[in-house]
Coordinates of C-alpha atoms in Angstrom, one line a residue:
X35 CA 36.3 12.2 -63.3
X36 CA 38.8 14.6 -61.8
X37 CA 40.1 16.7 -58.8
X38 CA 40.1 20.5 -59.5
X39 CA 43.0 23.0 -57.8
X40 CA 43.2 26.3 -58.0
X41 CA 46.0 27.8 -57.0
X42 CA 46.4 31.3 -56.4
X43 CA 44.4 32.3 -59.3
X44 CA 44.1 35.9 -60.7
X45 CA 43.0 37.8 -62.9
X46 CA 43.7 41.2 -63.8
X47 CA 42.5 42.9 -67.4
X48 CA 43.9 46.1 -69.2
X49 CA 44.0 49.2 -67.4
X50 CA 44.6 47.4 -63.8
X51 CA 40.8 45.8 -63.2
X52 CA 41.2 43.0 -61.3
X53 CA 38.4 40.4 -62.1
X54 CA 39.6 38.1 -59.6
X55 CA 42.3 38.3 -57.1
X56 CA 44.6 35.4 -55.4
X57 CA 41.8 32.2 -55.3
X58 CA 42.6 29.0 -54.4
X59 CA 40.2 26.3 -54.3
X60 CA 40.1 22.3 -53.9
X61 CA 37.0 20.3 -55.8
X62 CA 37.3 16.4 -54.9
X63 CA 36.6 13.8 -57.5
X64 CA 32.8 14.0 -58.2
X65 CA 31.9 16.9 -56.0
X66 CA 29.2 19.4 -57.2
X67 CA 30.9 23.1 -56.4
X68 CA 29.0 26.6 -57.0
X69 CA 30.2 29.5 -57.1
X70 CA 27.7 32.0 -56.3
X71 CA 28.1 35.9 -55.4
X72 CA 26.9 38.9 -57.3
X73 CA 26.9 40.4 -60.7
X74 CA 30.8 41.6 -61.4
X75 CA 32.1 39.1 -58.6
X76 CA 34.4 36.9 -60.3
X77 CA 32.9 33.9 -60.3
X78 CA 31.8 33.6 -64.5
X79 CA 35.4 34.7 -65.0
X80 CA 37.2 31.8 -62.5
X81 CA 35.0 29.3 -64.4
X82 CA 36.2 30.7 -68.1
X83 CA 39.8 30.4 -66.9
X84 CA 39.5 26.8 -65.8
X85 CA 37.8 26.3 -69.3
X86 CA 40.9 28.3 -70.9
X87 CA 38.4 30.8 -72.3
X88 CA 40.5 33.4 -70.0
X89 CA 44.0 33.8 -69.6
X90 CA 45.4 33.7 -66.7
X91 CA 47.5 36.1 -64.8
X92 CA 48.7 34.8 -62.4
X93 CA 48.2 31.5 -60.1
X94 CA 47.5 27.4 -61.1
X95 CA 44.8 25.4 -62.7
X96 CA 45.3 21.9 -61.9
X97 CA 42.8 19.2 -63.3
X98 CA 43.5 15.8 -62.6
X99 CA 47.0 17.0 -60.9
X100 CA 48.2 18.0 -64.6
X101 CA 48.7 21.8 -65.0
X102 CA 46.5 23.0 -67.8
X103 CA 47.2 26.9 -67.7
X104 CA 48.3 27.6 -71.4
X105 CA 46.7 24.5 -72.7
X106 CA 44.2 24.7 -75.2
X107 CA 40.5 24.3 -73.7
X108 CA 39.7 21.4 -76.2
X109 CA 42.7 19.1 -74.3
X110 CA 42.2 20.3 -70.8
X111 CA 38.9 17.1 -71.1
X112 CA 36.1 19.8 -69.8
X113 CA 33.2 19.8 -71.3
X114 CA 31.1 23.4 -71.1
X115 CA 27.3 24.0 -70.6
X116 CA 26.6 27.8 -71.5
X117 CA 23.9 30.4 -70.7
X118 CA 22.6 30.8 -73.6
X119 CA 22.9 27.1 -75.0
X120 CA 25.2 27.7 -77.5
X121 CA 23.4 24.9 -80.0
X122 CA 24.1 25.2 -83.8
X123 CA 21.0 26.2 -85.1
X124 CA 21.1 24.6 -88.9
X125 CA 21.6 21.2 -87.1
X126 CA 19.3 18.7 -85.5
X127 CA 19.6 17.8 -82.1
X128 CA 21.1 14.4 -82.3
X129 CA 24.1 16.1 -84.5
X130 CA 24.4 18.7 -81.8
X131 CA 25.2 16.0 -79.5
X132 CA 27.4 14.4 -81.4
X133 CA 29.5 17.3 -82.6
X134 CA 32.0 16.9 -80.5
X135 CA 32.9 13.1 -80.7
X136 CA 32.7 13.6 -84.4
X137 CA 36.0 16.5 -84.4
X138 CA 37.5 14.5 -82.1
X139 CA 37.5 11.0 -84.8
X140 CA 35.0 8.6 -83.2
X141 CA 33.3 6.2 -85.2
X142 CA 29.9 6.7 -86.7
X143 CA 28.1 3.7 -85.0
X144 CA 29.6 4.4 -81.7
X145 CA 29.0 8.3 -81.3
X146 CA 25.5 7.8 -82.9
X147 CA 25.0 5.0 -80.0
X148 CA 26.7 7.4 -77.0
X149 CA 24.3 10.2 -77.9
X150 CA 21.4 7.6 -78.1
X151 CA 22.2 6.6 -74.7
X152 CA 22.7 9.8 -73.5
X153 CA 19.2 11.2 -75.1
X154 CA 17.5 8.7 -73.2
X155 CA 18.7 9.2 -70.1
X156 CA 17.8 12.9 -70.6
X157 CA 14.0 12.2 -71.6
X158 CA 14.9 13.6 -74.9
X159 CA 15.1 10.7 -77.2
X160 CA 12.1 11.8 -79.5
X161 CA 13.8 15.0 -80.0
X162 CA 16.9 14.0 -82.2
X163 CA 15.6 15.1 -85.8
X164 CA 14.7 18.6 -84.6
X165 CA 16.7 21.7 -84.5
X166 CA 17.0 24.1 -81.9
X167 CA 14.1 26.6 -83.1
X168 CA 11.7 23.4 -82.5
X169 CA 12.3 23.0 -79.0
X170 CA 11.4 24.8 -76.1
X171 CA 13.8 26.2 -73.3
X172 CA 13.8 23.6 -71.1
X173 CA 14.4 21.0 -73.9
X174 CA 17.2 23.1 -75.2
X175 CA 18.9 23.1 -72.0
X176 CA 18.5 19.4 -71.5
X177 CA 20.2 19.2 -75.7
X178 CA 23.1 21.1 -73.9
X179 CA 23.8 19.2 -71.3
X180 CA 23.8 15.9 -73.2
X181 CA 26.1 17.4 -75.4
X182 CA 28.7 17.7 -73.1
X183 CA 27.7 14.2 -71.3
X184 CA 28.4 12.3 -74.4
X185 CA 31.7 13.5 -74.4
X186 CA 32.5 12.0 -70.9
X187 CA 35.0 14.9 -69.6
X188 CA 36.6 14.6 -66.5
X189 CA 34.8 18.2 -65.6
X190 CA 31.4 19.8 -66.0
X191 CA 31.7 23.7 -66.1
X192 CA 28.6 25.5 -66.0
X193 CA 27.7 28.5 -66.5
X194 CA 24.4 30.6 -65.0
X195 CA 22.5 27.7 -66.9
X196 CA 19.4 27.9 -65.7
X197 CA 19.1 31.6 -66.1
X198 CA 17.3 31.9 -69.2
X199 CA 14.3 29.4 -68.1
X200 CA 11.1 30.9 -66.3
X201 CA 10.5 30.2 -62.3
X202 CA 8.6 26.9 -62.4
X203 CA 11.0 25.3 -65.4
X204 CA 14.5 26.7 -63.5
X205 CA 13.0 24.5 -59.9
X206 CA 11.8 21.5 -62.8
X207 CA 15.4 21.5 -64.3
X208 CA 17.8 22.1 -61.4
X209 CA 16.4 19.2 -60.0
X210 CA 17.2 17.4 -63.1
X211 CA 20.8 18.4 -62.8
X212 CA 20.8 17.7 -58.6
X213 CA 19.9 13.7 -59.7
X214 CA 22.1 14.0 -63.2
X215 CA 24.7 14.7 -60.5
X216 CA 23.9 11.9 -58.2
X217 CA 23.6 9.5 -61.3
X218 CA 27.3 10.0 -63.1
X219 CA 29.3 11.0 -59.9
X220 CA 30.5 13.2 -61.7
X221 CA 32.9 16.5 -60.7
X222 CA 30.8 19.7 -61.6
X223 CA 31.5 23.2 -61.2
X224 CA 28.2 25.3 -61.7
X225 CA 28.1 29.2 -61.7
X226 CA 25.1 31.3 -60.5
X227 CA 24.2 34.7 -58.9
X228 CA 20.7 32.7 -57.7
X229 CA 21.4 32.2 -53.6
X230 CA 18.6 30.1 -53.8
X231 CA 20.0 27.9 -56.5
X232 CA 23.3 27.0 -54.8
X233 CA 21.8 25.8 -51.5
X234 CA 19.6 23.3 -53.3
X235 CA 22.2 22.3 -55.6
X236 CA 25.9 22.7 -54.4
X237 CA 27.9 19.6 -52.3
X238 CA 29.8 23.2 -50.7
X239 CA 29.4 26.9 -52.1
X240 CA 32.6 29.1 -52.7
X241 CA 30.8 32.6 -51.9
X242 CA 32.4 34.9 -54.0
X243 CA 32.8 39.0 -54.0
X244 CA 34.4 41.8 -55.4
X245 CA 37.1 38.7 -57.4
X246 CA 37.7 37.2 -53.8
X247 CA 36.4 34.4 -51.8
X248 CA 34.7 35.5 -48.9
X249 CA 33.8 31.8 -47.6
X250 CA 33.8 28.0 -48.7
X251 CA 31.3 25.5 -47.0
X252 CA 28.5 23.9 -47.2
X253 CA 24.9 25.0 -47.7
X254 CA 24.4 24.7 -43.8
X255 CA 27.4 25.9 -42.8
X256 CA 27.2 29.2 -44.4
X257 CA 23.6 30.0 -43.6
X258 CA 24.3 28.9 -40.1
X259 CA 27.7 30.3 -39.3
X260 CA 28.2 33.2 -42.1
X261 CA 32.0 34.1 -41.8
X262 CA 31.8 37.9 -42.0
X263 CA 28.7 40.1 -42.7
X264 CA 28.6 39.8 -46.4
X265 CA 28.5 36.2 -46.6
X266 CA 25.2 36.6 -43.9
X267 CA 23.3 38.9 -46.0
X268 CA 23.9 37.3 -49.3
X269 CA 22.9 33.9 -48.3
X270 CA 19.6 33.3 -47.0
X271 CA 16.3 34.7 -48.2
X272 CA 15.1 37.0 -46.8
X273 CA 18.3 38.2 -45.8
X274 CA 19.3 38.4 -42.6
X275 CA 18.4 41.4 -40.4
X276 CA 21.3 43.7 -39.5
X277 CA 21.5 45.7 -36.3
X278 CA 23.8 47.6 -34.2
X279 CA 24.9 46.4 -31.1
X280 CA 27.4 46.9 -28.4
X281 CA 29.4 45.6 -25.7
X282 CA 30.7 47.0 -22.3
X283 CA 32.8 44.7 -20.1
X284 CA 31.4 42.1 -21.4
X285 CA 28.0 42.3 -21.7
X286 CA 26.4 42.5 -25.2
X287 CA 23.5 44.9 -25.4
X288 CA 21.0 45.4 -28.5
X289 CA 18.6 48.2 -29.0
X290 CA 19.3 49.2 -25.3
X291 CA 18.5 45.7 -23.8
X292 CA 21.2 43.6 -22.6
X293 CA 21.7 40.2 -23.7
X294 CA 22.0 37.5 -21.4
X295 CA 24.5 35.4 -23.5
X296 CA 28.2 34.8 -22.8
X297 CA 30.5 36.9 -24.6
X298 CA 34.2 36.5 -25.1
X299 CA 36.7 37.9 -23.2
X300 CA 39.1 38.8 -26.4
X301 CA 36.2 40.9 -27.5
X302 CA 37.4 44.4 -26.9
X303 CA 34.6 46.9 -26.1
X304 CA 33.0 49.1 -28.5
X305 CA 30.2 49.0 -31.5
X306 CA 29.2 45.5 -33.0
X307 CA 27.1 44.3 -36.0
X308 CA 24.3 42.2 -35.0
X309 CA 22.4 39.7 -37.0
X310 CA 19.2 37.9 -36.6
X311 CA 17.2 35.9 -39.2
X312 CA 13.9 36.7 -39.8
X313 CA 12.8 33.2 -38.8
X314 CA 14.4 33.7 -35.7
X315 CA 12.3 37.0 -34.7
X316 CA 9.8 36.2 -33.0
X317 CA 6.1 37.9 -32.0
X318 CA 5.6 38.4 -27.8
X319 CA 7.5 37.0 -24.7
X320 CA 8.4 33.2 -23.9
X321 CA 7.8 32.8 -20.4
X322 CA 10.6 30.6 -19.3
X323 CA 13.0 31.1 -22.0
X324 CA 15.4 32.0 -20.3
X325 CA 17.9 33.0 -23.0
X326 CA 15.0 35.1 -24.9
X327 CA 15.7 38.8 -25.3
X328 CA 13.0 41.3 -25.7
X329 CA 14.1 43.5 -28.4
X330 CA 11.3 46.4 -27.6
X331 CA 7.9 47.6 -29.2
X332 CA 8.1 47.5 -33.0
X333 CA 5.2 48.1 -35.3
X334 CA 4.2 46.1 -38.7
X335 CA 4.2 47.4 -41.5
X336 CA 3.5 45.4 -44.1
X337 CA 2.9 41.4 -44.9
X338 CA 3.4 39.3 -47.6
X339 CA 1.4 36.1 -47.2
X340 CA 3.2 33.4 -49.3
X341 CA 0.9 30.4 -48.3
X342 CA 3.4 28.0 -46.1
X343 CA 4.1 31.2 -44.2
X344 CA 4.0 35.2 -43.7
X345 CA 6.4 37.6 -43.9
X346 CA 6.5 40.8 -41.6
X347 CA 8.0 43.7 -42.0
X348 CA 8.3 46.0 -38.7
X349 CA 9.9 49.3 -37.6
X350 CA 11.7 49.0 -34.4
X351 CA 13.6 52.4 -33.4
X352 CA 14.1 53.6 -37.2
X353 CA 15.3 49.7 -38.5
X354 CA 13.0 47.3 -40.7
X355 CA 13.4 44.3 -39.6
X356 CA 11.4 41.2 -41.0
X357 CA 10.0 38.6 -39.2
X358 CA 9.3 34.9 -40.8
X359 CA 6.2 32.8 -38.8
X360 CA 3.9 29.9 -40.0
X361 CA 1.4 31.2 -37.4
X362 CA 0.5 35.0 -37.9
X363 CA -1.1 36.3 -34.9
X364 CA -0.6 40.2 -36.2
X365 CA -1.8 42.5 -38.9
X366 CA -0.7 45.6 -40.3
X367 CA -0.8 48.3 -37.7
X368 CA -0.4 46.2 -34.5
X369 CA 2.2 47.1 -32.4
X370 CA 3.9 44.3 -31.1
X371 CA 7.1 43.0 -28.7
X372 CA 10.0 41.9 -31.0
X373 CA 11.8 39.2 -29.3
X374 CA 14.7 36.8 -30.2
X375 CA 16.7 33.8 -29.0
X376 CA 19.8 34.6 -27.7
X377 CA 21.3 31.6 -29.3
X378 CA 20.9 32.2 -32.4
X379 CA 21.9 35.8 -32.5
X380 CA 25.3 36.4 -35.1
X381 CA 28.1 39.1 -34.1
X382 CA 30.0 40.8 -36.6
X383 CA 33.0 43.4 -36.3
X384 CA 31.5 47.1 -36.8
X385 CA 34.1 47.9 -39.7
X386 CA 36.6 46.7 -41.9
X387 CA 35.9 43.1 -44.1
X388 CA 33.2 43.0 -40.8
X389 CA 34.2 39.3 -40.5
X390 CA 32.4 37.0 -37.9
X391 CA 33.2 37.5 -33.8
X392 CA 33.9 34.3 -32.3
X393 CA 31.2 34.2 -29.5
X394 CA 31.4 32.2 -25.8
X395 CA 33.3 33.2 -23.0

C-alpha cells in the first residue's frame, strides 16, 4: 500500500468552470479517506484525477512519493471500483476478475488462483461461471470490488459505490467494505454525497464544497466541532438547527435570553450564527443546571416516530427547530419550553465563509 498527496490540486474546464480549486490533501499508508459533500462539489472529479481519468490543471498527485500527473492511469498501480460496476457483460464473473492480471501477462494458474482467493474471501466463490445479468446488485458490487483486489494496487478509488443498492443492501455492504478495509490495511479513497455513509465508514472525512475543502477530520471531530457553518449543517442528520444570535460586551444572547456561557473577548460585538443539534434541544427546565438556557415557548408541530426515538419539529418565534428525544413527553399541539445546554451550543460568524467563533473567554 501507499501514501497519497495532493498538492495544490485544480481543476478548471472550458469556458472558466472550476471543478475544483487549490486542494491539498495527505492519506497515510492504509487509511480509509471519504470525500463527501454535495452533488457538483468536486469530490467525483478529485478522485478521477488521482485515477488519471481527469487532467489536471494545475497542482500534484503524489502516490507512493512518485508524481503520477501525466502518467497513464493503468501505471499509476490504482485499482478503480465504479458506480455503476462497470463489469463486461459477455463474460463470467471469474473472467471479470481476472481481466486485469490477464492484460497485464500473469500466468494462467496463478491469476486463476488470486481470483479464487479473492472470491472467497468475498462470499462469492459459487458465482464464478455467471455473468453479470445473473447476479443481483449486491453480488455485482462484491464482483467489482474483487476485481480490483486481485490486482493488489497500492490504492483503492471509489467511487459513490454503494449508490445503486437499495437501503437495507447499501448498510449490508458498507459494512462489508468497513471489515474489507480492516482485513487488507489497505489505503482507500471512497467518494459519496451519503453524510451518513462517511461517518460509519471513513478513518477522517475531507468535507468538500463548491471544488474546495471546507474541513478534514474525523467523523467526531466534524460533528462535534464543525469548522464553519456549512460543514455543521451538512454533517449530522437531522441537521443541525440554525439560529440567530448576538453579543453585546460580551454576553451572548439567543432569542432574547442571555446565555450564561463565557464568551471571548476577541469577539467583536454584533450578529452571530447559532447552532444547536436537535439532540441537544431539550423539552422543559433542569432545575439545577446551571448552564441550561431556556430558549422560550415553542409549539410542536409535527413528529416522526422512528422506533429508537422521536423527532419534533417546533416553531419557536418564526424558526423550526427540531428536537431529537428517546423519551417523548409531548404531542402535536403542546406548547412547550425549549431549552438547551449551554455547552453544547456552536457559534458561527453571521457572514462571509461563516467559519466557526472560537468560544471561552
Amino acid at each position: 500500500m501507499a501514501e497519497v498527496s495532493l498538492r495544490q490540486l485544480s481543476k478548471v474546464y472550458a469556458g472558466g468552470v472550476e471543478a475544483v480549486s487549490d486542494v491539498s490533501l495527505d492519506v497515510t499508508d492504509g487509511e480509509m479517506i471519504v470525500l463527501v459533500g454535495p452533488s457538483g462539489c468536486g469530490k467525483s472529479t478529485t478522485l478521477r484525477m488521482i485515477a488519471g481519468l481527469e487532467e489536471v490543471t494545475s497542482g500534484d498527485i503524489l502516490i507512493g512519493n512518485r508524481s503520477v500527473v501525466g502518467v497513464p492511469p493503468a501505471k499509476r498501480d490504482i485499482a478503480m471500483v465504479f458506480q455503476n460496476y462497470a463489469l463486461y457483460p459477455h463474460m463470467t464473473v471469474g473472467q471479470n476478475m481476472e481481466f486485469g492480471l490477464r492484460m497485464r501477462g500473469v500466468a494462467r494458474a496463478a491469476r486463476q488462483q488470486r481470483v479464487a482467493d479473492v472470491a472467497g474471501q468475498l462470499g462469492i466463490a459459487e458465482l464464478l461461471q455467471r455473468r453479470p445479468r445473473e447476479l443481483s446488485g449486491g453480488q455485482r458490487q462484491r464482483v467489482a470490488l474483487g476485481r480490483a483486489m486481485v490486482r493488489d494496487p497500492q490504492v483503492f478509488l471509489l467511487d459513490e459505490p454503494l449508490s445503486n443498492l437499495d437501503a437495507k443492501l447499501r448498510v449490508q455492504t458498507r459494512g462489508e467494505i468497513a471489515a474489507l478495509h480492516r482485513r487488507l490495511g489497505a489505503t482507500m479513497i471512497y467518494v459519496t454525497h451519503d453524510q451518513v455513509e462517511a461517518m460509519t465508514l471513513g478513518d477522517r472525512l475531507v468535507l468538500m464544497e463548491g471544488g474546495r475543502v471546507r474541513q478534514v477530520g474525523t467523523p467526531r471531530e466534524i460533528y462535534d466541532r464543525p469548522a464553519n457553518a456549512f460543514a455543521a449543517t451538512f454533517i449530522g442528520s437531522p441537521a443541525m438547527n440554525m439560529l440567530s444570535g448576538d453579543v453585546r460586551g460580551g454576553q451572548l444572547t439567543l432569542s432574547g435570553n442571555p446565555i450564561r456561557r463565557p464568551v471571548a473577548k476577541s469577539i467583536a460585538d454584533g450578529p452571530l450564527r447559532v447552532g444547536i443539534r436537535p439532540e441537544h434541544l431539550l423539552f422543559g427546565s433542569r432545575p439545577g443546571v446551571v448552564s441550561l438556557v431556556e430558549l422560550g415557548g415553542a409549539e410542536v408541530v409535527a413528529a416522526e416516530y422512528l422506533g429508537h426515538e422521536t423527532l419534533f419539529r417546533t416553531s419557536l418565534a418564526g424558526h423550526e427547530l427540531l428536537v431529537r428525544t428517546a423519551n417523548p413527553s409531548v404531542a402535536i399541539g403542546d406548547r412547550v419550553l425549549l431549552a438547551c445546554d449551554a455547552s453544547h451550543v456552536h457559534l458561527f460568524a453571521a457572514t462571509g465563509d461563516q467559519p466557526r467563533v472560537e468560544e471561552g473567554p
